[in-house]
């Protein structure tokens, strides 16, 4: 029962909600879609890495950026995490501190204290800084429902985006301007989520957000960031189509959009559903619109994998290398960001915990900041990537 709940919650988060709500377990999904189940982790994939250079250095050697998300709460007190980020990362992303509910938790009082601390950490250590995120249906402030209405919505929306973007203008490499605007289960022909801003402003709220951000910071790369469309399932396929339609529409209207962010929260047991050829074609379609591609929130769940740590790490590393070797083949991909760096601090400890209560291992470094096979897999993918 407990395991079912975890699977359902994770499935919902990762966009497999329709299947989860009718009670299919992850294994069932495999049988349903995969057809090519095999024992995971049984290959002899070689994870040898030459030299000790950091991920940042290996990425930079190919004209790529490697970085990670971190939050103020842990980074400000954990020197092990700080040192690892300084060593491995060329870019830092605030995990939560720039979301609406954090920055403007109180109406008209913008609080940039933690965001500024993270921006300063990045510049002190010669890292690029990346904004996440200006518009999202989650982490809205408590005053939102009480105050925002049809009459004042556009003013509040544009004021927030302009204020936050202006504050970091000149410091921001790129912004996730709009995050997760698509939900094909919401029943709209365009696949857009029935998000609060859509209900208040109509579907052009997305274009408006990009225009306001571009005016406030003409130098940042402006990105549309989306989740849960990496696999070869009917649902992910429909989401890919909705994303391409949205991007095409934005481009055809001259919207100042420069990139697509692909979150890439991957499943440790997702290998049978990853169709490299189809996903590669999707990347080419995005690139043909003149857009750059960012891998923005990469990590690999291990909640349904068997306990054995060596085998678990090997399976996770396989997922990393298979995925990254496919996406880095597309020259429009310019950055790879993991959603955290060390297993010590990961959202998956709360959102996709293991039923056996053992610690999850989704990231490149273990909880003692040592490099794992996942690190090797990422390093190898960078070393083998074509130069940008
Ligand atoms: O800051 C408080 C802390 O003071 C308190 O002690 C603690 C007790 O629960 O809560 C802390 O707030 C948490 C916050 O993260 C900061 O750690 C929230 O409960 C928690 O819900 C929040 O979760 C974040 C989530 O977005 C919602 O903002 C995750 O860390 C973060 O990894 C996650 O990131 C999202 C991306 O923005 C979008 N894509 C999916 C991704 C993963 O969910």
XYZ file of C-alpha atoms and ligand atoms in Angstrom:
431
model
C 0.000 0.000 0.000
C 2.759 2.398 1.040
C 4.705 1.528 -2.089
C 1.636 2.171 -4.228
C 1.243 5.593 -2.734
C 4.836 6.459 -3.511
C 4.502 5.194 -7.042
C 1.322 7.146 -7.564
C 2.751 10.384 -6.198
C 5.915 10.060 -8.247
C 3.950 9.124 -11.346
C 1.776 12.195 -10.934
C 4.821 14.401 -10.496
C 6.549 12.928 -13.485
C 3.492 13.310 -15.678
C 2.284 9.734 -15.732
C -0.784 10.735 -13.749
C -3.435 9.176 -15.964
C -1.866 5.770 -15.502
C -1.257 6.307 -11.809
C -4.820 7.299 -11.098
C -6.143 4.065 -12.504
C -3.819 2.204 -10.218
C -1.104 0.895 -12.528
C 2.202 0.323 -10.810
C 5.442 1.241 -12.495
C 6.122 -2.366 -13.389
C 2.729 -2.575 -15.005
C 3.503 0.448 -17.137
C 6.607 -1.354 -18.342
C 4.687 -4.361 -19.501
C 2.029 -2.145 -20.992
C 4.334 0.025 -23.048
C 7.744 -1.510 -23.118
C 7.586 -4.990 -24.501
C 11.374 -5.153 -24.187
C 11.827 -5.543 -20.447
C 15.182 -6.958 -19.554
C 17.045 -7.307 -16.322
C 18.220 -3.782 -15.587
C 21.885 -3.218 -14.758
C 23.049 -6.462 -16.277
C 25.086 -4.966 -19.085
C 28.834 -4.577 -18.843
C 28.726 -0.929 -19.818
C 32.184 0.542 -19.339
C 32.258 3.647 -17.133
C 36.005 4.260 -17.300
C 36.969 7.916 -17.234
C 40.318 9.336 -18.278
C 41.897 11.835 -15.851
C 40.432 13.666 -12.887
C 39.171 16.882 -14.519
C 35.882 18.194 -13.141
C 32.532 18.067 -14.911
C 32.792 21.823 -15.373
C 36.140 21.450 -17.149
C 35.042 18.524 -19.295
C 31.882 20.368 -20.365
C 33.773 23.583 -21.077
C 36.254 21.671 -23.257
C 33.309 20.969 -25.585
C 31.771 24.448 -25.396
C 29.135 23.201 -22.949
C 28.046 24.415 -19.530
C 27.665 22.026 -16.594
C 26.007 23.190 -13.409
C 23.611 22.258 -10.635
C 20.748 23.560 -8.554
C 21.288 24.297 -4.883
C 19.343 26.028 -2.150
C 20.389 28.718 0.311
C 19.296 26.729 3.338
C 21.861 23.981 2.803
C 24.537 25.707 0.729
C 24.990 28.516 3.268
C 25.882 26.061 6.054
C 27.422 23.064 4.288
C 31.052 23.644 3.316
C 31.322 20.175 1.775
C 28.506 21.005 -0.624
C 29.926 24.471 -1.288
C 33.379 23.079 -2.098
C 31.921 20.422 -4.398
C 29.853 22.986 -6.290
C 32.887 25.243 -6.649
C 34.906 22.328 -7.977
C 32.383 20.722 -10.320
C 30.009 23.439 -11.517
C 30.207 26.256 -14.017
C 26.630 27.361 -13.334
C 24.429 27.683 -10.244
C 20.614 27.564 -10.187
C 18.600 28.580 -7.095
C 16.338 25.617 -6.414
C 13.498 27.665 -4.907
C 14.628 31.132 -3.867
C 13.487 32.952 -7.020
C 10.026 31.413 -7.198
C 7.128 33.852 -6.815
C 6.092 32.772 -3.324
C 9.651 33.253 -2.020
C 10.459 36.566 -3.717
C 7.088 38.245 -3.169
C 5.658 36.259 -0.263
C 4.202 39.525 0.991
C 2.392 41.642 -1.580
C 4.628 44.410 -2.948
C 7.558 43.452 -0.716
C 10.239 41.902 -2.859
C 12.749 39.911 -0.841
C 15.911 39.082 -2.740
C 18.066 38.279 0.286
C 18.588 34.574 -0.406
C 18.647 34.964 -4.183
C 21.313 37.655 -3.848
C 23.356 35.439 -1.545
C 23.291 32.703 -4.190
C 24.094 35.189 -6.994
C 27.060 36.405 -4.968
C 28.218 32.826 -4.331
C 28.109 32.190 -8.074
C 30.014 35.323 -9.073
C 32.589 34.893 -6.280
C 33.382 31.454 -7.614
C 33.267 32.403 -11.260
C 30.064 30.486 -11.968
C 27.251 31.541 -14.269
C 23.912 32.217 -12.588
C 20.553 30.973 -13.880
C 17.050 32.065 -12.904
C 14.295 29.630 -11.980
C 11.472 30.604 -12.419
C 9.316 33.676 -13.148
C 5.953 32.045 -13.914
C 4.759 28.728 -12.464
C 1.398 27.466 -11.298
C 3.027 26.259 -8.064
C 4.700 28.184 -5.221
C 2.368 31.135 -5.665
C 2.129 33.408 -2.606
C -0.612 32.975 -0.036
C -2.121 36.354 -1.009
C -2.615 35.235 -4.630
C -6.180 33.879 -4.333
C -7.352 36.720 -2.156
C -5.952 39.617 -4.169
C -5.530 38.697 -7.834
C -8.598 39.125 -10.076
C -9.446 39.759 -13.743
C -9.013 43.507 -13.316
C -5.578 43.626 -11.678
C -4.018 40.376 -12.944
C -2.064 41.820 -15.869
C -0.591 44.603 -13.741
C 0.487 42.236 -10.958
C 1.871 39.720 -13.466
C 3.971 42.202 -15.442
C 5.124 44.067 -12.345
C 6.441 40.888 -10.718
C 8.270 39.693 -13.817
C 9.750 43.130 -14.563
C 10.876 43.713 -10.958
C 12.562 40.329 -10.547
C 14.165 40.330 -13.987
C 15.429 43.899 -13.595
C 16.902 43.111 -10.188
C 19.156 40.433 -11.693
C 19.736 42.076 -15.086
C 23.386 41.781 -16.013
C 23.915 38.858 -13.605
C 21.652 36.276 -15.215
C 22.880 33.971 -17.970
C 19.368 32.688 -18.606
C 15.888 32.570 -17.098
C 13.232 29.898 -16.976
C 10.577 32.466 -17.839
C 7.615 30.083 -17.844
C 7.682 26.655 -16.206
C 5.398 23.661 -16.883
C 2.596 25.426 -18.802
C 1.443 22.242 -20.528
C -0.923 19.614 -19.157
C -2.681 17.626 -21.844
C -5.063 16.176 -19.252
C -6.667 19.587 -18.757
C -8.643 19.086 -21.948
C -7.651 22.124 -24.014
C -6.935 21.618 -27.718
C -3.622 23.484 -27.374
C -2.563 21.263 -24.469
C -2.069 24.227 -22.141
C -2.514 23.718 -18.422
C -5.509 25.394 -16.791
C -3.019 27.400 -14.739
C -4.197 30.390 -12.701
C -2.529 32.824 -15.103
C -4.202 31.207 -18.095
C -7.584 31.562 -16.449
C -6.919 35.209 -15.632
C -5.084 36.375 -18.755
C -5.818 33.788 -21.441
C -3.244 31.707 -23.336
C -1.156 34.728 -24.355
C 0.121 35.060 -20.781
C 3.124 33.003 -21.910
C 4.056 35.397 -24.703
C 3.495 38.363 -22.382
C 5.881 36.916 -19.786
C 8.657 36.600 -22.382
C 8.097 40.134 -23.674
C 8.229 41.681 -20.209
C 11.344 39.693 -19.278
C 13.112 40.641 -22.528
C 12.449 44.312 -21.951
C 13.770 44.175 -18.391
C 16.862 42.115 -19.236
C 17.696 42.157 -22.945
C 20.860 40.082 -22.387
C 19.561 36.981 -20.617
C 18.610 33.917 -22.645
C 14.883 33.388 -22.141
C 13.765 29.784 -21.813
C 10.502 27.840 -21.715
C 11.017 24.988 -19.210
C 8.949 21.786 -19.256
C 8.826 18.384 -17.597
C 7.873 14.775 -18.335
C 8.132 14.235 -22.075
C 11.329 12.218 -22.430
C 9.836 8.758 -22.863
C 8.282 6.791 -25.690
C 4.778 6.617 -24.258
C 1.611 7.969 -25.888
C 1.384 10.550 -23.142
C 4.939 11.863 -23.514
C 4.496 11.861 -27.290
C 1.360 14.024 -26.942
C 3.260 16.332 -24.624
C 6.135 16.645 -27.121
C 3.642 17.626 -29.818
C 2.008 20.210 -27.548
C 5.428 21.642 -26.674
C 6.476 21.921 -30.325
C 3.161 23.594 -31.181
C 3.633 26.080 -28.382
C 7.219 26.863 -29.400
C 6.234 27.242 -33.063
C 3.420 29.580 -32.127
C 5.660 31.714 -29.926
C 8.338 31.925 -32.620
C 5.829 32.742 -35.388
C 4.588 35.688 -33.322
C 8.110 37.053 -32.852
C 8.196 36.284 -29.111
C 11.665 36.827 -27.613
C 12.223 33.183 -26.660
C 15.695 31.691 -26.986
C 15.513 28.195 -25.643
C 13.683 25.126 -24.403
C 14.520 23.709 -20.983
C 14.082 19.958 -20.734
C 13.850 19.106 -17.057
C 14.867 15.455 -17.465
C 13.768 13.972 -14.154
C 14.466 10.450 -15.375
C 13.328 7.113 -14.000
C 15.925 4.580 -12.888
C 13.729 1.887 -14.396
C 12.825 4.021 -17.409
C 15.389 2.624 -19.812
C 12.925 0.422 -21.728
C 10.826 3.497 -22.554
C 13.607 5.756 -23.747
C 13.575 5.802 -27.525
C 16.818 7.552 -28.479
C 15.860 7.938 -32.128
C 12.499 9.576 -31.426
C 13.892 11.862 -28.771
C 16.810 12.837 -31.011
C 14.285 13.807 -33.711
C 12.375 15.937 -31.217
C 15.586 17.768 -30.320
C 16.269 18.397 -34.009
C 12.732 19.764 -34.428
C 13.273 22.170 -31.534
C 16.670 23.220 -32.916
C 15.143 23.859 -36.344
C 13.072 26.630 -34.729
C 16.336 28.428 -33.958
C 16.138 27.585 -30.257
C 18.906 26.497 -27.898
C 18.233 23.537 -25.605
C 19.062 23.310 -21.904
C 18.911 20.098 -19.884
C 17.709 21.841 -16.768
C 16.892 19.463 -13.889
C 18.573 16.154 -14.590
C 18.433 13.409 -11.974
C 17.551 9.698 -11.917
C 15.139 8.125 -9.423
C 16.035 4.878 -7.683
C 12.982 4.377 -5.488
C 11.838 1.211 -7.248
C 15.313 -0.289 -7.806
C 16.523 -3.169 -5.667
C 18.657 -2.305 -2.628
C 22.129 -3.460 -3.791
C 24.072 -0.200 -4.006
C 26.632 -1.233 -6.639
C 23.919 -2.481 -8.950
C 21.722 0.539 -8.279
C 24.570 2.941 -9.066
C 25.311 1.029 -12.277
C 21.683 1.222 -13.436
C 21.517 4.934 -12.659
C 24.796 5.550 -14.480
C 23.483 3.698 -17.531
C 20.445 5.961 -17.612
C 22.648 9.053 -17.368
C 25.043 8.010 -20.103
C 22.405 6.718 -22.522
C 20.358 9.889 -22.152
C 23.246 12.340 -22.328
C 24.915 10.667 -25.288
C 21.635 11.092 -27.176
C 20.971 14.698 -26.221
C 24.562 15.912 -26.591
C 24.564 14.659 -30.165
C 22.316 17.674 -30.876
C 24.533 20.773 -31.223
C 21.710 23.075 -30.025
C 22.098 21.580 -26.526
C 24.344 24.076 -24.714
C 23.958 23.238 -21.029
C 23.471 20.267 -18.711
C 22.271 21.008 -15.184
C 21.618 18.404 -12.533
C 18.917 19.114 -9.934
C 21.380 19.054 -7.071
C 24.928 17.720 -7.034
C 25.172 15.382 -4.050
C 22.770 12.714 -2.803
C 22.944 14.514 0.544
C 20.552 17.206 -0.726
C 17.912 16.125 -3.209
C 14.181 16.772 -3.535
C 13.811 13.049 -4.295
C 14.495 12.160 -0.637
C 11.039 13.614 0.052
C 9.215 13.135 -3.254
C 10.385 9.644 -4.284
C 11.750 7.952 -1.155
C 12.550 4.277 -1.070
C 10.090 1.940 0.632
C 13.055 0.322 2.479
C 13.931 3.785 3.920
C 17.466 3.593 2.512
C 18.892 6.855 1.167
C 18.231 7.648 -2.477
C 21.212 7.953 -4.873
C 20.034 10.025 -7.868
C 22.939 12.489 -8.329
C 26.589 12.493 -9.486
C 28.167 12.683 -5.994
C 27.309 10.524 -2.991
C 26.279 12.003 0.348
C 29.980 12.363 1.309
C 30.611 14.306 -1.894
C 32.561 11.464 -3.513
C 32.202 10.846 -7.235
C 29.892 7.936 -8.116
C 29.394 5.961 -11.325
C 26.766 8.563 -12.278
C 29.578 11.139 -12.219
C 31.633 8.896 -14.520
C 28.675 8.547 -16.857
C 28.248 12.316 -17.141
C 32.000 12.836 -17.543
C 32.114 10.237 -20.325
C 29.151 11.810 -22.105
C 30.916 15.196 -22.038
C 34.223 13.673 -23.205
C 32.480 11.947 -26.110
C 30.276 14.899 -27.097
C 30.916 16.816 -30.301
C 32.434 20.264 -29.715
C 29.994 23.180 -29.889
O 12.170 26.283 3.336
C 11.315 25.430 4.121
C 12.012 25.073 5.403
O 12.227 26.240 6.175
C 11.170 24.049 6.182
O 11.898 23.614 7.305
C 10.854 22.849 5.295
C 9.912 21.867 5.989
O 9.200 21.099 5.062
O 10.226 23.288 4.110
C 11.040 24.153 3.335
O 10.397 24.464 2.128
C 10.498 23.459 1.127
C 11.248 24.042 -0.075
O 11.278 23.104 -1.117
C 12.688 24.430 0.265
O 13.438 23.284 0.592
C 9.106 23.026 0.696
O 8.459 22.382 1.775
C 9.183 22.120 -0.488
O 7.868 21.877 -0.985
C 10.001 22.746 -1.595
O 10.083 21.813 -2.645
C 10.707 22.252 -3.846
C 9.668 22.180 -4.982
O 10.293 22.463 -6.228
C 8.568 23.203 -4.798
O 9.112 24.508 -4.779
C 11.872 21.352 -4.134
O 12.893 21.572 -3.162
C 12.452 21.649 -5.505
O 13.449 20.709 -5.827
C 11.332 21.549 -6.532
O 11.861 21.872 -7.793
C 10.997 21.626 -8.892
C 11.275 22.696 -9.920
O 11.100 23.973 -9.342
C 10.384 22.534 -11.154
N 10.494 21.188 -11.699
C 10.284 20.108 -10.755
C 11.250 20.259 -9.583
C 11.174 19.104 -8.640
O 9.980 19.080 -7.972
